[in-house]
Coordinates of N, CA, C and O in Angstrom, one line a residue:
X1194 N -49.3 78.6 -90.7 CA -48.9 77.9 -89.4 C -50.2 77.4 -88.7 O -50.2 76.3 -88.2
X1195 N -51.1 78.2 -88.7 CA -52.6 77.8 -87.7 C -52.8 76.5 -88.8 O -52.8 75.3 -88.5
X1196 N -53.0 77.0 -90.0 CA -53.9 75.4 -90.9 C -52.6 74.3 -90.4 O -52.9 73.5 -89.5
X1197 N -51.5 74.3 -90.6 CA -50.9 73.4 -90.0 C -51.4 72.2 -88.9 O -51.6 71.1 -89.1
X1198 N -51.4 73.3 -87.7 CA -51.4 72.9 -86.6 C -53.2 72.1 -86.6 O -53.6 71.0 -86.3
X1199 N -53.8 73.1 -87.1 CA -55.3 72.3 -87.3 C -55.3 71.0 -88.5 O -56.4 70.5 -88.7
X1200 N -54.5 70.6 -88.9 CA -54.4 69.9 -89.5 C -53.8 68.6 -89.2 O -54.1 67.5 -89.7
X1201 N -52.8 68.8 -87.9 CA -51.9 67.8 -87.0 C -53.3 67.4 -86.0 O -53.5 66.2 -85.9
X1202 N -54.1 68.3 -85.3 CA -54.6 68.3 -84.4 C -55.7 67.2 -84.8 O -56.2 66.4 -84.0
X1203 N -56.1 67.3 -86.3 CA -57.1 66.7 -86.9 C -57.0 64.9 -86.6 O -57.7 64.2 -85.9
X1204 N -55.6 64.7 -87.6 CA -55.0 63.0 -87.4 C -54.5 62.9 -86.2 O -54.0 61.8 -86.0
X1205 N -54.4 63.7 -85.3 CA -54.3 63.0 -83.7 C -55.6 62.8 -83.6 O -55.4 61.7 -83.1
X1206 N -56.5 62.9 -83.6 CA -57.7 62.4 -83.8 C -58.1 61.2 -84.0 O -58.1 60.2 -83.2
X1207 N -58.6 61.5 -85.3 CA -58.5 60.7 -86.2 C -57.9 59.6 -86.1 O -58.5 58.6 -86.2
X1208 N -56.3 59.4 -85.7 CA -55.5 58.4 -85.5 C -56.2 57.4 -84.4 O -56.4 56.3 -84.5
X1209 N -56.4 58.3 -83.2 CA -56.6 57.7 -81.9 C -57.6 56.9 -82.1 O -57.7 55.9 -81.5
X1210 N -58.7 57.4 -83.1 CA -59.8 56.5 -83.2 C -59.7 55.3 -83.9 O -60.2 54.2 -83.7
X1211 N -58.8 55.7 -84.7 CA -58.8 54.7 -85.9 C -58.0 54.1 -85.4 O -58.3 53.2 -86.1
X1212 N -56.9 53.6 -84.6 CA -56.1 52.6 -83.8 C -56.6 52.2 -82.6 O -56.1 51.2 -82.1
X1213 N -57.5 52.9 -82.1 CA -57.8 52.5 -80.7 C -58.8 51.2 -80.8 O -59.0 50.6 -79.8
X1214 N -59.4 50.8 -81.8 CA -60.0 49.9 -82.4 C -61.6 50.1 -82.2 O -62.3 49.1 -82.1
X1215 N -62.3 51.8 -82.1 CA -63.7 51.7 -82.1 C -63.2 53.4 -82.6 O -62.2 54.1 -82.7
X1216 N -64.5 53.4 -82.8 CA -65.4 54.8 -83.3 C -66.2 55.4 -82.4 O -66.5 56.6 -82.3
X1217 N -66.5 54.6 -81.7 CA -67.8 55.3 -80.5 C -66.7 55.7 -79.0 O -66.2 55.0 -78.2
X1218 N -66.9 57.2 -79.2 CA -66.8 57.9 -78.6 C -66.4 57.7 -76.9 O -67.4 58.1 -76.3
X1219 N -65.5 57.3 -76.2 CA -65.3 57.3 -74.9 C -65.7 58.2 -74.0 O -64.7 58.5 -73.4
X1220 N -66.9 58.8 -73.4 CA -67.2 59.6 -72.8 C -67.0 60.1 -71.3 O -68.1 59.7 -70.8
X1221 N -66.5 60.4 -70.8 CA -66.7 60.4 -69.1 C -68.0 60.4 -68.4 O -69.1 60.8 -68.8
X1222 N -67.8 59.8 -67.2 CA -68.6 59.6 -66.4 C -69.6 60.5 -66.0 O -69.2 61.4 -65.3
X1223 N -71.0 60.7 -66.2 CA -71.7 62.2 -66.1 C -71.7 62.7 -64.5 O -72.0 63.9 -64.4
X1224 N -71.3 62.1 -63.6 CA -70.6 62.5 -62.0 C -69.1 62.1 -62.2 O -68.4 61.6 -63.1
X1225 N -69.1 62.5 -60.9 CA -67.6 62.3 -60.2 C -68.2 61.1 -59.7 O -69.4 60.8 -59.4
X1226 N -67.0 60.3 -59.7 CA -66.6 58.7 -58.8 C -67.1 59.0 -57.2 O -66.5 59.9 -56.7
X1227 N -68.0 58.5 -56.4 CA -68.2 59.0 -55.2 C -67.6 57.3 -54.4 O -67.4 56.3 -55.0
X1228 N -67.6 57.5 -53.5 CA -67.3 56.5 -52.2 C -67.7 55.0 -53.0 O -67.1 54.0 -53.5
X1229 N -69.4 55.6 -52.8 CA -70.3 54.4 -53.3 C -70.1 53.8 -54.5 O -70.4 52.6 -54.6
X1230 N -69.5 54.5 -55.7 CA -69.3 53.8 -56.7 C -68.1 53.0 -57.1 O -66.9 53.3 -56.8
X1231 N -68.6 51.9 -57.7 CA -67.8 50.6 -57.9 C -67.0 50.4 -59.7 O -67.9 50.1 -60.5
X1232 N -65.6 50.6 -60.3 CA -65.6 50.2 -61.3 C -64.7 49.0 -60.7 O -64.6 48.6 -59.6
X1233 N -64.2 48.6 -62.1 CA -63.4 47.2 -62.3 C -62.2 47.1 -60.3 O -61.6 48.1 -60.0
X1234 N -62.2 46.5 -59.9 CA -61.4 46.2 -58.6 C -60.7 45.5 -59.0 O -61.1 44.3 -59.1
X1235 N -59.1 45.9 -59.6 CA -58.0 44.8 -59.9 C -57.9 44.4 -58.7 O -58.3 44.8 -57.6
X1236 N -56.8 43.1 -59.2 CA -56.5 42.3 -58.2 C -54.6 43.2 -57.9 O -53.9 43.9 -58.7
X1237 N -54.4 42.8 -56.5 CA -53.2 43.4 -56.5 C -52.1 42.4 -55.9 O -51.7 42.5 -54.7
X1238 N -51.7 41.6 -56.6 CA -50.9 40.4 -56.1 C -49.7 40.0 -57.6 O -49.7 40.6 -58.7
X1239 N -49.1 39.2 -57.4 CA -48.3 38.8 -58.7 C -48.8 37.9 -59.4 O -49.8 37.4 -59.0
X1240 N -48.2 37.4 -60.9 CA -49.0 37.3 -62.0 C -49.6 35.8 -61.6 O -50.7 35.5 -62.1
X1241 N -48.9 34.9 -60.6 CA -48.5 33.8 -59.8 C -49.9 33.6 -59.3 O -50.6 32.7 -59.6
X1242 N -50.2 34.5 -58.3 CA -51.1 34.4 -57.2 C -52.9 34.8 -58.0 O -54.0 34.5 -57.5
X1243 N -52.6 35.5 -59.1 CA -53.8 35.7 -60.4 C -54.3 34.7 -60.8 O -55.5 34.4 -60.9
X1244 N -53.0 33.8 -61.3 CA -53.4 32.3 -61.9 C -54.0 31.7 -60.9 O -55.1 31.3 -61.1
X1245 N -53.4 31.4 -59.5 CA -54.0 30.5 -58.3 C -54.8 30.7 -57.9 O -55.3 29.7 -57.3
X1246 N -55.7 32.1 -57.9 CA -57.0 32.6 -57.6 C -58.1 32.1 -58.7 O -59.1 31.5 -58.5
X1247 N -57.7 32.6 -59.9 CA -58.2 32.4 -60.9 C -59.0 30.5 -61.3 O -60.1 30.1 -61.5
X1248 N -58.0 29.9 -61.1 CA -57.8 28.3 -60.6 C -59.0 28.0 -59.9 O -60.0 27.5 -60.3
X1249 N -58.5 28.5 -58.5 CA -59.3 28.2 -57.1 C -60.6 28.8 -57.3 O -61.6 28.2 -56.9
X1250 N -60.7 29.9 -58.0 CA -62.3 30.2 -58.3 C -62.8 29.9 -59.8 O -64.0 30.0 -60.0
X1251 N -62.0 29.5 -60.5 CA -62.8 28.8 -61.4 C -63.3 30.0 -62.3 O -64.5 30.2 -62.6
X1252 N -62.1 30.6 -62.8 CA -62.4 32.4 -63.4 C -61.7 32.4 -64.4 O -60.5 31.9 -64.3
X1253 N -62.1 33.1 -65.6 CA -60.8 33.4 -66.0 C -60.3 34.8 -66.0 O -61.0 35.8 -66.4
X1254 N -59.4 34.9 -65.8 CA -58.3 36.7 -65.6 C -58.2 37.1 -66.6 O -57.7 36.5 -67.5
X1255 N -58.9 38.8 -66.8 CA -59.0 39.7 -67.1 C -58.0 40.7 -67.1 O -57.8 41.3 -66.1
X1256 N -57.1 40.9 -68.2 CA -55.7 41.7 -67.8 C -56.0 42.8 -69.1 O -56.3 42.6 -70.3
X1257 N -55.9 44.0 -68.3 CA -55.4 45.4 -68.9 C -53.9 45.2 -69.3 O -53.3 44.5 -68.5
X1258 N -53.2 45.6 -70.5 CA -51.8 45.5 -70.4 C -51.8 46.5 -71.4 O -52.2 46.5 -72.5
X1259 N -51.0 47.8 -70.3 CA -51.1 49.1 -71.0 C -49.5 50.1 -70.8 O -48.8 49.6 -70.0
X1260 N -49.2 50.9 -71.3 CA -48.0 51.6 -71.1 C -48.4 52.8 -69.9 O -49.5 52.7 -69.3
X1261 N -47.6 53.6 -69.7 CA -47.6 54.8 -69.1 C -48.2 55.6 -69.9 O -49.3 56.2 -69.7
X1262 N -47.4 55.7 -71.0 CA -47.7 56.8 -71.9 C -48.7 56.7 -73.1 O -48.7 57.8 -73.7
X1263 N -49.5 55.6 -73.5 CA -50.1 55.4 -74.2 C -51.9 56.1 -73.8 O -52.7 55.5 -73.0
X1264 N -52.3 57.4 -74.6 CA -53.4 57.9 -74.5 C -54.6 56.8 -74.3 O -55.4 56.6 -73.4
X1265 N -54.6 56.3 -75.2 CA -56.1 55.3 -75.2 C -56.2 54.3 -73.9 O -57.3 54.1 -73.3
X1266 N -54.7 53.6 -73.3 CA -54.7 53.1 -71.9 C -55.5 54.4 -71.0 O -56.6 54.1 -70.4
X1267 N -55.2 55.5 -71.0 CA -55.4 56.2 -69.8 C -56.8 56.8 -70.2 O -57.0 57.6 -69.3
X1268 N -57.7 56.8 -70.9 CA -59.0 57.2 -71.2 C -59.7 55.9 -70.5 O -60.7 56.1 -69.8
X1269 N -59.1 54.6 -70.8 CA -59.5 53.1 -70.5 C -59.7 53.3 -69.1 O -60.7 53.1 -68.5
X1270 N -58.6 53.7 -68.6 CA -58.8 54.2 -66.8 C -59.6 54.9 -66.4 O -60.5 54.7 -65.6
X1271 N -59.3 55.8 -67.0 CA -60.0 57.5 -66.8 C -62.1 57.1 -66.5 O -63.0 57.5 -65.8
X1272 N -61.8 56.5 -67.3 CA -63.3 56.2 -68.2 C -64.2 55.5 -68.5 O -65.4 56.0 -68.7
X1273 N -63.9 54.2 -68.7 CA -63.9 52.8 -68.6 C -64.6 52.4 -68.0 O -65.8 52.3 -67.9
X1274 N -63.3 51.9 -67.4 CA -63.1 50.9 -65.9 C -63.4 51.1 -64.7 O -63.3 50.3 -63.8
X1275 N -63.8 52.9 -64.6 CA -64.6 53.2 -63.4 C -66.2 52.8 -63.3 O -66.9 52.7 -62.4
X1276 N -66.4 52.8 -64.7 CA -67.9 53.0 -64.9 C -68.7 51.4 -63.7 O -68.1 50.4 -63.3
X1277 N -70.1 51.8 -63.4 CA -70.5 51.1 -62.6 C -70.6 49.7 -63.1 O -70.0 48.7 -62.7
X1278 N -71.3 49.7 -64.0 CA -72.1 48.6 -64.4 C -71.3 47.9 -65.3 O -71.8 46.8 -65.7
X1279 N -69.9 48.3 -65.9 CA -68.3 47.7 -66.1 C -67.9 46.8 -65.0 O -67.7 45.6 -65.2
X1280 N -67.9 47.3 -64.0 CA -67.2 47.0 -62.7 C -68.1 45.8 -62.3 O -67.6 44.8 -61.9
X1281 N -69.3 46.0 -62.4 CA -70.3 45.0 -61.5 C -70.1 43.6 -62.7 O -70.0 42.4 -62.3
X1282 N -70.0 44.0 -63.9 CA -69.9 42.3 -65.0 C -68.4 42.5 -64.6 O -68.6 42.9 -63.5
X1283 N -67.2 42.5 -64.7 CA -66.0 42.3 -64.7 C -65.9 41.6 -63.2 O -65.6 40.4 -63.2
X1284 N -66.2 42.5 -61.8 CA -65.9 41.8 -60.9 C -66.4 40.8 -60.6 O -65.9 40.2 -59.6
X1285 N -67.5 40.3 -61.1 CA -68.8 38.9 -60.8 C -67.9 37.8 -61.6 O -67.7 36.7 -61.1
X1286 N -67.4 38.4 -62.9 CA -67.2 37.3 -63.7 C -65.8 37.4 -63.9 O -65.8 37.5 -65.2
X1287 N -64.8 37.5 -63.6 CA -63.2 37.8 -64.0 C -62.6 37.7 -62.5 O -63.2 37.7 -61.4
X1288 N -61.3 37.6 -62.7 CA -60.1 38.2 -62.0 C -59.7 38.9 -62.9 O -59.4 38.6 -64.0
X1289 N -59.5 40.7 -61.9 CA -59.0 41.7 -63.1 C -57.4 42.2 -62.6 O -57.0 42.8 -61.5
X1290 N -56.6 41.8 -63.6 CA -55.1 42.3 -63.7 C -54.8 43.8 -64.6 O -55.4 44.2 -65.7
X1291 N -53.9 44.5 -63.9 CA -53.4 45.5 -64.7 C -52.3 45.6 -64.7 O -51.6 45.7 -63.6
X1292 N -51.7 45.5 -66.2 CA -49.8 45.1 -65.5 C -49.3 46.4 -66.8 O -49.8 46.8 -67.9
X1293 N -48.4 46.8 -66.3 CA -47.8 47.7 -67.1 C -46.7 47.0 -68.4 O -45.6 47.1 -67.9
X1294 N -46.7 46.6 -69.4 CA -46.0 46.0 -70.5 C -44.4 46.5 -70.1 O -43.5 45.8 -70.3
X1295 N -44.4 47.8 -69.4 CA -42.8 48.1 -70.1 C -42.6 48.1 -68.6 O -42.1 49.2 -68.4
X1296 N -42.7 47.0 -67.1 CA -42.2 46.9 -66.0 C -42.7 46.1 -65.4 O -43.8 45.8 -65.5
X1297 N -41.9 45.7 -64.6 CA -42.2 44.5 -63.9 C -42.4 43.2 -64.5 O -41.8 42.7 -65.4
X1298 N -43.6 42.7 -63.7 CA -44.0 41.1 -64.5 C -44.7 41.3 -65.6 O -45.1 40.3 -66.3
X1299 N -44.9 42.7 -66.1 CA -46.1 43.0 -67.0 C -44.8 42.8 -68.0 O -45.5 42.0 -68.8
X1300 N -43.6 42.8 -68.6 CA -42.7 43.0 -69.5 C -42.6 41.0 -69.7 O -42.4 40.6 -70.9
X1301 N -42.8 40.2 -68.6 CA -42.9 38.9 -69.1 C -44.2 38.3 -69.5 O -44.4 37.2 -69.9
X1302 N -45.1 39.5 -69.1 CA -46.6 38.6 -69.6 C -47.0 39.4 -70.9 O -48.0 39.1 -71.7
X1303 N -46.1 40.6 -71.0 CA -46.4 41.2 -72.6 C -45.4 40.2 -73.4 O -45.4 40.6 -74.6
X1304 N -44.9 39.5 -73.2 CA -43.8 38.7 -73.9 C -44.4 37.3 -74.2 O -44.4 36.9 -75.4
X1305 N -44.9 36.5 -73.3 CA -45.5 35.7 -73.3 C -46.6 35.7 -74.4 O -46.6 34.9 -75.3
X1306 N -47.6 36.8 -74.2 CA -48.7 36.9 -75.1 C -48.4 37.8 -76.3 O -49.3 38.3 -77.0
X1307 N -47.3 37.9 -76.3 CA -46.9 38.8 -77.6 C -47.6 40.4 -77.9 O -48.2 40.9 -78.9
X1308 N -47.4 40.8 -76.8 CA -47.9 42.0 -76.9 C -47.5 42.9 -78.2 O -46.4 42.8 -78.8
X1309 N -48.5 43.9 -78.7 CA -47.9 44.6 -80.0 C -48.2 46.0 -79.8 O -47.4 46.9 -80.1
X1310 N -49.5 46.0 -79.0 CA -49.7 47.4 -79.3 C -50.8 47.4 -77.9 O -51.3 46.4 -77.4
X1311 N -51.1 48.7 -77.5 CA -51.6 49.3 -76.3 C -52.7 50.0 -76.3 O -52.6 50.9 -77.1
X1312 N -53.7 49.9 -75.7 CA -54.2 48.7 -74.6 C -54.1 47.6 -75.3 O -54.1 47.7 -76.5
X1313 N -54.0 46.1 -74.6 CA -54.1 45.1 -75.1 C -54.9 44.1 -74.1 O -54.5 43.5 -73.1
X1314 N -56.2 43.9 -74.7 CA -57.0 43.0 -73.3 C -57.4 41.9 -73.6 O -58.2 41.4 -74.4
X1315 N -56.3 41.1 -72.6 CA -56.3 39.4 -72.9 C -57.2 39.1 -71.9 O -57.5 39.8 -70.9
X1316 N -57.6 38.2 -72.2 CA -58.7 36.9 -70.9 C -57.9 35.4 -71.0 O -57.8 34.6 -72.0
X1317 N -57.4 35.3 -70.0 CA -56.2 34.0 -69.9 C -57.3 33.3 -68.9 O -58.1 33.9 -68.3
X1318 N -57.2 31.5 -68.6 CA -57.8 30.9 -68.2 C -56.6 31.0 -66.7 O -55.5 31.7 -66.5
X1319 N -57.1 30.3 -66.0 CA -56.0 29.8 -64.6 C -54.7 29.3 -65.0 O -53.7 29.7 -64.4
X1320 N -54.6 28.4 -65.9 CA -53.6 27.5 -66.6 C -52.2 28.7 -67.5 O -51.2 28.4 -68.1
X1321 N -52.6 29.6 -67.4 CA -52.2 30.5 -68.8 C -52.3 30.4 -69.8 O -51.4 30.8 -70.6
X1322 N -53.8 29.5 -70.4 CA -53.7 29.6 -72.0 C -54.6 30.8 -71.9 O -55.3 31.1 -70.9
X1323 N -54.4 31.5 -73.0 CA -54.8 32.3 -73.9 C -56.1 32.2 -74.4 O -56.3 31.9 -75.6
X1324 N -57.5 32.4 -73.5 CA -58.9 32.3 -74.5 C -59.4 33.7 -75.2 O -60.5 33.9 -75.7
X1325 N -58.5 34.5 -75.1 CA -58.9 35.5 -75.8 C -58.3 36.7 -76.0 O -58.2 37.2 -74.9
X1326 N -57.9 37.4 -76.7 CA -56.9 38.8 -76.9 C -57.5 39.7 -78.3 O -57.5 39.3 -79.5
X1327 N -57.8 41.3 -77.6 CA -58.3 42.2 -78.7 C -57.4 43.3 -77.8 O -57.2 43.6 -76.7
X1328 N -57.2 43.8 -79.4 CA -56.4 45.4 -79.0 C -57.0 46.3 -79.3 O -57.8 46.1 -80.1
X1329 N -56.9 47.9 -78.5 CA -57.8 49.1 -78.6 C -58.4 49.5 -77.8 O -59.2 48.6 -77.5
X1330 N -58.8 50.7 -76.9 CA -59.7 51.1 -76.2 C -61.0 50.7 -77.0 O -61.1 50.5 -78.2
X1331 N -61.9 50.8 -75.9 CA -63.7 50.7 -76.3 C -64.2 51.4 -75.3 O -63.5 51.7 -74.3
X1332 N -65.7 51.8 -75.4 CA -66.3 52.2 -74.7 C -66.7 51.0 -73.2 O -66.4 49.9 -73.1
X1333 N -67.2 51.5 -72.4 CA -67.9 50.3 -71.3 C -68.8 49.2 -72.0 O -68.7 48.0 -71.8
X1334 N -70.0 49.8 -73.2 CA -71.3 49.2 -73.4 C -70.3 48.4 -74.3 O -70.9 47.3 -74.5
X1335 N -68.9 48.2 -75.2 CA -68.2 47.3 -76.1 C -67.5 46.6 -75.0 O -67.3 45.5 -75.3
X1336 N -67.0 46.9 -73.7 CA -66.3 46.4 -73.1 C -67.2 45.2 -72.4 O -66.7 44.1 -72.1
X1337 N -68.7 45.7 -72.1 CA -69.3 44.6 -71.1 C -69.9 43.8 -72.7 O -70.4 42.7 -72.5
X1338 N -69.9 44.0 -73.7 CA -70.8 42.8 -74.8 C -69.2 42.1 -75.0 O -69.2 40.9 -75.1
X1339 N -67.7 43.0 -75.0 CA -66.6 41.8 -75.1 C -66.4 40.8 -73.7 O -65.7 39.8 -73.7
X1340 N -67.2 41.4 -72.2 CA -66.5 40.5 -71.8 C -67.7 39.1 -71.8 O -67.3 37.9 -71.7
X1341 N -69.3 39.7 -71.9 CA -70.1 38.4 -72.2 C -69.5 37.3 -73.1 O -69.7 36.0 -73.0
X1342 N -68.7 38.1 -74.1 CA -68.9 37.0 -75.6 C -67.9 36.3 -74.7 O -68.3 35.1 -74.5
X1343 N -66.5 36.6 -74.1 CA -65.6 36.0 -74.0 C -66.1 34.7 -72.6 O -65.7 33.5 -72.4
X1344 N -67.3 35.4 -71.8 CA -67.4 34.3 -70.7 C -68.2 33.8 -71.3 O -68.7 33.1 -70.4
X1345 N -69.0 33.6 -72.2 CA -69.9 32.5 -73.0 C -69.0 31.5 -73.6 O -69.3 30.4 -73.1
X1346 N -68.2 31.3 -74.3 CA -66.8 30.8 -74.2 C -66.4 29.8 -73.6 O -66.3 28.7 -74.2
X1347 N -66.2 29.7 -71.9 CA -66.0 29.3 -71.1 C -67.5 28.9 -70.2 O -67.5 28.3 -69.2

């Protein structure tokens, strides 16, 4: 029963890495989040008023599109997206959305972009095309070289 279980424990692993679409290790933050520090600052408005901003600033939107229950979204949170120097390229250069796939408007913008699998991080221009979509958690240092490549792009 123990090899079992160490055995299950192993490909929960394993899996998570090997779907989440990296190898390099997600680590937490070596402090706690204090006042002063800054990650990603979504926008909190509808998918509507993302594009008009987006538009009006001449940006393109940055969308998390994650479940509830999906481990690798909540490490992305956890982990991520608090990190400083994540937050300082994302908010300079993005409008950042977080929509939940299985509610709300997030169920017609996972529809729209054909969502498959969780996390899923699109970069949509103002207009709603599509300049970019990769699935999987990453680390921050994969997350700020994905979001350079994608604003060199534009």
């Amino acid at each position: 029963m123990k090899s079992t279980l160490l055995l299950f424990a192993s490909l929960l692993v394993f899996g998570a890495f090997t779907f989440s679409g990296t190898t390099e290790p997600i680590e937490p933050n070596s402090k706690a989040l204090s006042a002063d520090d800054k990650g990603i600052e979504f926008f909190h408005g509808t998918w509507k008023e993302a594009l008009e901003k987006a538009k009006a600033e001449n940006k393109t939107i940055f969308v998390d599109i994650y479940a509830t229950w999906c481990g690798p979204c909540k490490m992305m949170s956890n982990y991520v997206f608090t990190q400083q120097d994540v937050g300082d390229f994302y908010n300079e250069n993005f409008i950042c959305v977080k929509l939940d796939a299985e509610k709300g408007e997030g169920t017609a913008v996972a529809r729209k972009y054909r969502i498959m699998a969780y996390p899923t991080l699109l970069y949509v221009d103002g207009d709603g095309e599509l300049v970019h979509k990769t699935e999987g958690a990453r680390s921050g240092n994969k997350m700020i070289v994905l979001g350079k490549k994608v604003f060199a792009k534009n």
